[in-house]
Amino acid sequence: MVPHLATALTGPINELEQRMLDAMPAIERWFRLEWMEHTPPFYTCTDIRNAGFKLAAMETSLFPTGWNHLSQDTLPLAVQAAMAAIEKICPEARNLLIILENQWQGSAYLANIAQLQRIFNMAGLHVRIGSINPDIKNTTTATLDQGASITLEPVIRSQRRLGLHNFDPCTILLSNNLSAGIPGILEELHEQYLLPPLHAGWSMRRKTRHLQSNEDLARRLGKMLGMDPWLIHPLFAHVVTKTKANANTDIRSEYHMQALCDAVDTLLTKVRRKYKEYGIHEKPFVLIKTEREGTGMHSFAVRDVKALEHSVLAGQLLAHTLFVQEGVPTQERVGQAVAEPVVYMLDRYVVGGFYRLHSAREADHYLPNTPDTRTAPLAFAHGTHLPRFSGASTPNRFYMYGVIARLAMLAASYELEASDPEAETYR
Amino acid sequence: MVPHLATALTGPINELEQRMLDAMPAIERWFRLEWMEHTPPFYTCTDIRNAGFKLAAMETSLFPTGWNHLSQDTLPLAVQAAMAAIEKICPEARNLLIILENQWQGSAYLANIAQLQRIFNMAGLHVRIGSINPDIKNTTTATLDQGASITLEPVIRSQRRLGLHNFDPCTILLSNNLSAGIPGILEELHEQYLLPPLHAGWSMRRKTRHLQSNEDLARRLGKMLGMDPWLIHPLFAHVVTKTKANANTDIRSEYHMQALCDAVDTLLTKVRRKYKEYGIHEKPFVLIKTEREGTGMHSFAVRDVKALEHSVLAGQLLAHTLFVQEGVPTQERVGQAVAEPVVYMLDRYVVGGFYRLHSAREADHYLPNTPDTRTAPLAFAHGTHLPRFSGASTPNRFYMYGVIARLAMLAASYELEASDPEAETYR
């Protein structure tokens, strides 16, 4: 089930979209059966690009922020999904502790936390907000827009549990993506549920592992739908340095740059071949990305390998573990702005989303949610102009985004199973 | 979790409501733990009366109709809950067959069926509509308001399965409340899920069994909340004829009438005592009801046992098995109309509701959903007048209805467990 949200799509339904709409019952059944075998991550958000000819999940966060950007009218879906998630994980729960990022900028992050607090509060839990930043020693109350406020408290760690003053939670929800590593204070919590688990953090996650998992699933879904999996996932390539790194930074950089150029070239060639196969007359591009979030480096787009060698940006990136991902052009627009859908999920339910808006000039870069990100929430597609009983036959143009986002969520589920340090214990 | 729907309540929050709002996390936890042990009925709707001083579930249908009266904006909640229900019962489902009532009047019933079809279609199933009425031999298409249509097909029964032409469902959803008895065509379906089960039908259900179950649960919930359970459930009394029935109808009627008067008198006395205890200055009344639906008899209200003995209505009722239920006056109004909330649930989720509207003169009687029932849908409580982040602190005035409706659903779950003919097999 994917809620019927109003998208920016106004053109005719193309072949790819029609195929997904037609296969809806089969796709839903496929997901239901997958979720019988695999546990969904607690919550995710997925960045999607719709090129018209293809639709792909570009990034999937296991520590989604930006909940405040969702349309207010989709909130009940999030609450209902939160209730289902809690019921499954810890039905006896009374208290939920949300752990903040250690650093953040602007009030948007806190507005996002306030929205999460609201969702889990409406799902029937006492929810309080804790910080594991050792510099935070006192309880503070921050004022948000429109007069609301949020109270942040320093955590208290005991031998086996983490809590706040007079607050012993059964479940701890991490909004902290652990990009700086796993803090000791979160380890060895044997009697509390930590969501997502520590190995979902960016100190352990690798984006190519996720992409590989997504590619495998796209292949299976594509087979079921009788279509080329390339239409629903982005290609990617590892950057493999063929010589050993040594102390000589310049030589290492040189080898790294060569490896990067090779990967870019290989991937551009692959994409070019696909464009030719489908008669697409756009110029292919790829994105150079770091394997982990939290490096402070943004990905950037390359259309021509020749321009890469002397690029200052590429030079800076070389200090990190890189990979190359197929760029998927964005066809959607809200007003003059390029609009990129971001889809939110809680447990295995699609609960809402928004468009991230920016100018065409910025469109080549992967843009994280920053305080000044402009967004347009995706609201329910209904209104007086829709006849009351025609809804079933009005195509849900958000449906395909829900499919791609859940494919990415399922990929994250496989990814987390494979990287789970306690997997042996489970078997 | 109870969605935040806009009610007709505008007055201050009274003590009963405030107590429920304050205890929300405890109440939600209580339900979560109950649903771990008890399977919710597939879907229900519950008629509620809000007297201000007390709040009670008056009737709970296990074959809810009237889905077309729900607010369009709550539809996604129903779809998400339907998905959760299907996932639990039959994840491999592709096809759902909805079985109609054998007789119905007006197009409202079909509009209701069309809405159910839409909900389960959006949840990812192929949904078709079948009739088990032996008079229906051909497929017919009925036109609904606003140009929509619905196709009704005769069922085809094989040795072990029920289906339609070229349609083999894994799950069969009954909209037929079986008040005329269990038709053989629905029996011995060993390989298909029949929802609700046959023993939920009115040929086997007794309203006092449900009320007893509801009373037991109200006592437990009341104990947890530290409040008199009378505040959240209606009293009731059996009509016990102390002599054996014999062929002489008149004498039997006489004894029955005496028994009925006794029950009415006993219950009125009980209610009067409660009113005195709480300083309520209204005149108590009770409802005379038949134990089963589908008798064609409506319940009616009695304020004075003396007026009862020669009542023509009571005389007609005596042919049925009767009981007496405390009447709960309705405080709510929409415009000039008396407004009675009806709450809809799917699986263990509250998914919407409406007010049934009628004139004060009609308020004493229990009114079933007839084609000309006037309703006011309960929509989400939001709008531009609500600040974006203040929602958590805006009290959800629909919450208490959600509690009472779920209490009734849980009571139905206990009731069905106790009456399940296959219960031995399960243990």
PDB file of N, CA and C in Angstrom, chain B residues 238-241 245-246 248-264 288-291 295-300 302 308-324:
ATOM      1  N   HIS B 238     -30.696  -9.424  31.657  1.00  0.00           N
ATOM      2  CA  HIS B 238     -31.384 -10.472  30.892  1.00  0.00           C
ATOM      3  C   HIS B 238     -32.870 -10.447  31.234  1.00  0.00           C
ATOM      4  N   VAL B 239     -33.685 -10.920  30.307  1.00  0.00           N
ATOM      5  CA  VAL B 239     -35.106 -11.092  30.587  1.00  0.00           C
ATOM      6  C   VAL B 239     -35.304 -12.581  30.854  1.00  0.00           C
ATOM      7  N   VAL B 240     -35.571 -12.929  32.109  1.00  0.00           N
ATOM      8  CA  VAL B 240     -35.641 -14.346  32.475  1.00  0.00           C
ATOM      9  C   VAL B 240     -37.088 -14.727  32.770  1.00  0.00           C
ATOM     10  N   THR B 241     -37.664 -15.527  31.889  1.00  0.00           N
ATOM     11  CA  THR B 241     -39.035 -15.993  32.100  1.00  0.00           C
ATOM     12  C   THR B 241     -38.979 -17.179  33.046  1.00  0.00           C
ATOM     13  N   ALA B 245     -42.225 -22.239  28.760  1.00  0.00           N
ATOM     14  CA  ALA B 245     -43.127 -21.845  27.674  1.00  0.00           C
ATOM     15  C   ALA B 245     -44.018 -23.028  27.339  1.00  0.00           C
ATOM     16  N   ASN B 246     -45.258 -22.770  27.054  1.00  0.00           N
ATOM     17  CA  ASN B 246     -46.098 -23.856  26.561  1.00  0.00           C
ATOM     18  C   ASN B 246     -46.847 -23.394  25.313  1.00  0.00           C
ATOM     19  N   ASN B 248     -49.738 -22.435  24.801  1.00  0.00           N
ATOM     20  CA  ASN B 248     -50.689 -21.338  24.951  1.00  0.00           C
ATOM     21  C   ASN B 248     -49.961 -19.991  24.843  1.00  0.00           C
ATOM     22  N   THR B 249     -50.061 -19.393  23.708  1.00  0.00           N
ATOM     23  CA  THR B 249     -49.293 -18.191  23.410  1.00  0.00           C
ATOM     24  C   THR B 249     -49.608 -17.054  24.383  1.00  0.00           C
ATOM     25  N   ASP B 250     -50.874 -16.932  24.706  1.00  0.00           N
ATOM     26  CA  ASP B 250     -51.258 -15.813  25.565  1.00  0.00           C
ATOM     27  C   ASP B 250     -50.614 -15.900  26.943  1.00  0.00           C
ATOM     28  N   ILE B 251     -50.694 -17.124  27.506  1.00  0.00           N
ATOM     29  CA  ILE B 251     -50.087 -17.288  28.832  1.00  0.00           C
ATOM     30  C   ILE B 251     -48.585 -17.041  28.765  1.00  0.00           C
ATOM     31  N   ARG B 252     -47.959 -17.585  27.724  1.00  0.00           N
ATOM     32  CA  ARG B 252     -46.520 -17.375  27.583  1.00  0.00           C
ATOM     33  C   ARG B 252     -46.222 -15.877  27.512  1.00  0.00           C
ATOM     34  N   SER B 253     -46.985 -15.166  26.711  1.00  0.00           N
ATOM     35  CA  SER B 253     -46.790 -13.731  26.568  1.00  0.00           C
ATOM     36  C   SER B 253     -46.904 -13.032  27.915  1.00  0.00           C
ATOM     37  N   GLU B 254     -47.886 -13.528  28.702  1.00  0.00           N
ATOM     38  CA  GLU B 254     -48.094 -12.902  30.000  1.00  0.00           C
ATOM     39  C   GLU B 254     -46.854 -13.055  30.880  1.00  0.00           C
ATOM     40  N   TYR B 255     -46.354 -14.293  30.908  1.00  0.00           N
ATOM     41  CA  TYR B 255     -45.157 -14.529  31.713  1.00  0.00           C
ATOM     42  C   TYR B 255     -43.978 -13.723  31.173  1.00  0.00           C
ATOM     43  N   HIS B 256     -43.872 -13.703  29.853  1.00  0.00           N
ATOM     44  CA  HIS B 256     -42.782 -12.950  29.228  1.00  0.00           C
ATOM     45  C   HIS B 256     -42.888 -11.482  29.584  1.00  0.00           C
ATOM     46  N   MET B 257     -44.106 -10.953  29.502  1.00  0.00           N
ATOM     47  CA  MET B 257     -44.294  -9.536  29.800  1.00  0.00           C
ATOM     48  C   MET B 257     -43.905  -9.239  31.245  1.00  0.00           C
ATOM     49  N   GLN B 258     -44.267 -10.173  32.126  1.00  0.00           N
ATOM     50  CA  GLN B 258     -43.903  -9.974  33.522  1.00  0.00           C
ATOM     51  C   GLN B 258     -42.379  -9.961  33.688  1.00  0.00           C
ATOM     52  N   ALA B 259     -41.743 -10.911  33.010  1.00  0.00           N
ATOM     53  CA  ALA B 259     -40.282 -11.003  33.087  1.00  0.00           C
ATOM     54  C   ALA B 259     -39.636  -9.737  32.517  1.00  0.00           C
ATOM     55  N   LEU B 260     -40.202  -9.267  31.428  1.00  0.00           N
ATOM     56  CA  LEU B 260     -39.669  -8.047  30.794  1.00  0.00           C
ATOM     57  C   LEU B 260     -39.812  -6.859  31.745  1.00  0.00           C
ATOM     58  N   CYS B 261     -40.991  -6.733  32.333  1.00  0.00           N
ATOM     59  CA  CYS B 261     -41.221  -5.627  33.268  1.00  0.00           C
ATOM     60  C   CYS B 261     -40.252  -5.711  34.455  1.00  0.00           C
ATOM     61  N   ASP B 262     -40.044  -6.919  34.936  1.00  0.00           N
ATOM     62  CA  ASP B 262     -39.106  -7.100  36.050  1.00  0.00           C
ATOM     63  C   ASP B 262     -37.703  -6.630  35.669  1.00  0.00           C
ATOM     64  N   ALA B 263     -37.279  -7.040  34.484  1.00  0.00           N
ATOM     65  CA  ALA B 263     -35.925  -6.684  34.036  1.00  0.00           C
ATOM     66  C   ALA B 263     -35.801  -5.164  33.864  1.00  0.00           C
ATOM     67  N   VAL B 264     -36.842  -4.568  33.270  1.00  0.00           N
ATOM     68  CA  VAL B 264     -36.839  -3.120  33.061  1.00  0.00           C
ATOM     69  C   VAL B 264     -36.780  -2.401  34.419  1.00  0.00           C
ATOM     70  N   ILE B 288     -35.222  -1.654  25.320  1.00  0.00           N
ATOM     71  CA  ILE B 288     -35.568  -3.068  25.159  1.00  0.00           C
ATOM     72  C   ILE B 288     -35.060  -3.491  23.791  1.00  0.00           C
ATOM     73  N   LYS B 289     -34.270  -4.532  23.791  1.00  0.00           N
ATOM     74  CA  LYS B 289     -33.615  -4.946  22.547  1.00  0.00           C
ATOM     75  C   LYS B 289     -33.766  -6.437  22.318  1.00  0.00           C
ATOM     76  N   THR B 290     -33.655  -6.815  21.058  1.00  0.00           N
ATOM     77  CA  THR B 290     -33.622  -8.248  20.738  1.00  0.00           C
ATOM     78  C   THR B 290     -32.169  -8.709  20.804  1.00  0.00           C
ATOM     79  N   GLU B 291     -31.992  -9.964  21.183  1.00  0.00           N
ATOM     80  CA  GLU B 291     -30.633 -10.502  21.321  1.00  0.00           C
ATOM     81  C   GLU B 291     -29.884 -10.569  19.996  1.00  0.00           C
ATOM     82  N   THR B 295     -33.974  -9.386  13.091  1.00  0.00           N
ATOM     83  CA  THR B 295     -35.332  -9.802  13.434  1.00  0.00           C
ATOM     84  C   THR B 295     -36.359  -8.851  12.837  1.00  0.00           C
ATOM     85  N   GLY B 296     -35.865  -7.724  12.324  1.00  0.00           N
ATOM     86  CA  GLY B 296     -36.774  -6.714  11.788  1.00  0.00           C
ATOM     87  C   GLY B 296     -37.357  -5.830  12.880  1.00  0.00           C
ATOM     88  N   MET B 297     -37.029  -6.110  14.148  1.00  0.00           N
ATOM     89  CA  MET B 297     -37.538  -5.313  15.253  1.00  0.00           C
ATOM     90  C   MET B 297     -36.479  -4.303  15.685  1.00  0.00           C
ATOM     91  N   HIS B 298     -36.904  -3.077  15.929  1.00  0.00           N
ATOM     92  CA  HIS B 298     -35.977  -2.092  16.486  1.00  0.00           C
ATOM     93  C   HIS B 298     -36.132  -2.075  17.997  1.00  0.00           C
ATOM     94  N   SER B 299     -35.077  -1.663  18.652  1.00  0.00           N
ATOM     95  CA  SER B 299     -35.165  -1.536  20.097  1.00  0.00           C
ATOM     96  C   SER B 299     -36.025  -0.315  20.412  1.00  0.00           C
ATOM     97  N   PHE B 300     -36.564  -0.254  21.629  1.00  0.00           N
ATOM     98  CA  PHE B 300     -37.215   1.001  21.990  1.00  0.00           C
ATOM     99  C   PHE B 300     -37.016   1.339  23.459  1.00  0.00           C
ATOM    100  N   VAL B 302     -37.700   2.883  27.262  1.00  0.00           N
ATOM    101  CA  VAL B 302     -38.720   2.900  28.305  1.00  0.00           C
ATOM    102  C   VAL B 302     -38.211   3.726  29.482  1.00  0.00           C
ATOM    103  N   LEU B 308     -45.252   0.292  30.141  1.00  0.00           N
ATOM    104  CA  LEU B 308     -44.792  -0.815  29.307  1.00  0.00           C
ATOM    105  C   LEU B 308     -45.838  -1.907  29.105  1.00  0.00           C
ATOM    106  N   GLU B 309     -46.566  -2.222  30.163  1.00  0.00           N
ATOM    107  CA  GLU B 309     -47.419  -3.414  30.155  1.00  0.00           C
ATOM    108  C   GLU B 309     -48.391  -3.491  28.992  1.00  0.00           C
ATOM    109  N   HIS B 310     -48.908  -2.343  28.614  1.00  0.00           N
ATOM    110  CA  HIS B 310     -49.906  -2.373  27.552  1.00  0.00           C
ATOM    111  C   HIS B 310     -49.372  -1.857  26.216  1.00  0.00           C
ATOM    112  N   SER B 311     -48.045  -1.756  26.151  1.00  0.00           N
ATOM    113  CA  SER B 311     -47.433  -1.223  24.929  1.00  0.00           C
ATOM    114  C   SER B 311     -47.554  -2.222  23.776  1.00  0.00           C
ATOM    115  N   VAL B 312     -48.009  -1.719  22.635  1.00  0.00           N
ATOM    116  CA  VAL B 312     -48.143  -2.574  21.452  1.00  0.00           C
ATOM    117  C   VAL B 312     -46.757  -3.019  20.976  1.00  0.00           C
ATOM    118  N   LEU B 313     -45.802  -2.081  20.999  1.00  0.00           N
ATOM    119  CA  LEU B 313     -44.432  -2.395  20.566  1.00  0.00           C
ATOM    120  C   LEU B 313     -43.854  -3.530  21.395  1.00  0.00           C
ATOM    121  N   ALA B 314     -44.041  -3.426  22.728  1.00  0.00           N
ATOM    122  CA  ALA B 314     -43.512  -4.463  23.607  1.00  0.00           C
ATOM    123  C   ALA B 314     -44.174  -5.805  23.284  1.00  0.00           C
ATOM    124  N   GLY B 315     -45.469  -5.761  23.000  1.00  0.00           N
ATOM    125  CA  GLY B 315     -46.188  -6.984  22.645  1.00  0.00           C
ATOM    126  C   GLY B 315     -45.587  -7.654  21.424  1.00  0.00           C
ATOM    127  N   GLN B 316     -45.231  -6.842  20.430  1.00  0.00           N
ATOM    128  CA  GLN B 316     -44.617  -7.385  19.210  1.00  0.00           C
ATOM    129  C   GLN B 316     -43.242  -7.995  19.507  1.00  0.00           C
ATOM    130  N   LEU B 317     -42.516  -7.325  20.411  1.00  0.00           N
ATOM    131  CA  LEU B 317     -41.165  -7.773  20.720  1.00  0.00           C
ATOM    132  C   LEU B 317     -41.146  -9.122  21.417  1.00  0.00           C
ATOM    133  N   LEU B 318     -42.246  -9.437  22.109  1.00  0.00           N
ATOM    134  CA  LEU B 318     -42.229 -10.636  22.953  1.00  0.00           C
ATOM    135  C   LEU B 318     -41.971 -11.933  22.190  1.00  0.00           C
ATOM    136  N   ALA B 319     -42.181 -11.905  20.889  1.00  0.00           N
ATOM    137  CA  ALA B 319     -41.906 -13.102  20.088  1.00  0.00           C
ATOM    138  C   ALA B 319     -40.403 -13.408  20.002  1.00  0.00           C
ATOM    139  N   HIS B 320     -39.574 -12.444  20.436  1.00  0.00           N
ATOM    140  CA  HIS B 320     -38.122 -12.616  20.318  1.00  0.00           C
ATOM    141  C   HIS B 320     -37.460 -12.768  21.687  1.00  0.00           C
ATOM    142  N   THR B 321     -36.213 -13.170  21.655  1.00  0.00           N
ATOM    143  CA  THR B 321     -35.449 -13.207  22.899  1.00  0.00           C
ATOM    144  C   THR B 321     -34.974 -11.788  23.179  1.00  0.00           C
ATOM    145  N   LEU B 322     -35.358 -11.300  24.334  1.00  0.00           N
ATOM    146  CA  LEU B 322     -35.098  -9.889  24.639  1.00  0.00           C
ATOM    147  C   LEU B 322     -34.097  -9.719  25.768  1.00  0.00           C
ATOM    148  N   PHE B 323     -33.548  -8.524  25.832  1.00  0.00           N
ATOM    149  CA  PHE B 323     -32.792  -8.112  27.016  1.00  0.00           C
ATOM    150  C   PHE B 323     -32.969  -6.611  27.149  1.00  0.00           C
ATOM    151  N   VAL B 324     -32.524  -6.093  28.263  1.00  0.00           N
ATOM    152  CA  VAL B 324     -32.703  -4.671  28.536  1.00  0.00           C
ATOM    153  C   VAL B 324     -31.333  -4.037  28.730  1.00  0.00           C
TER     154      VAL B 324
END
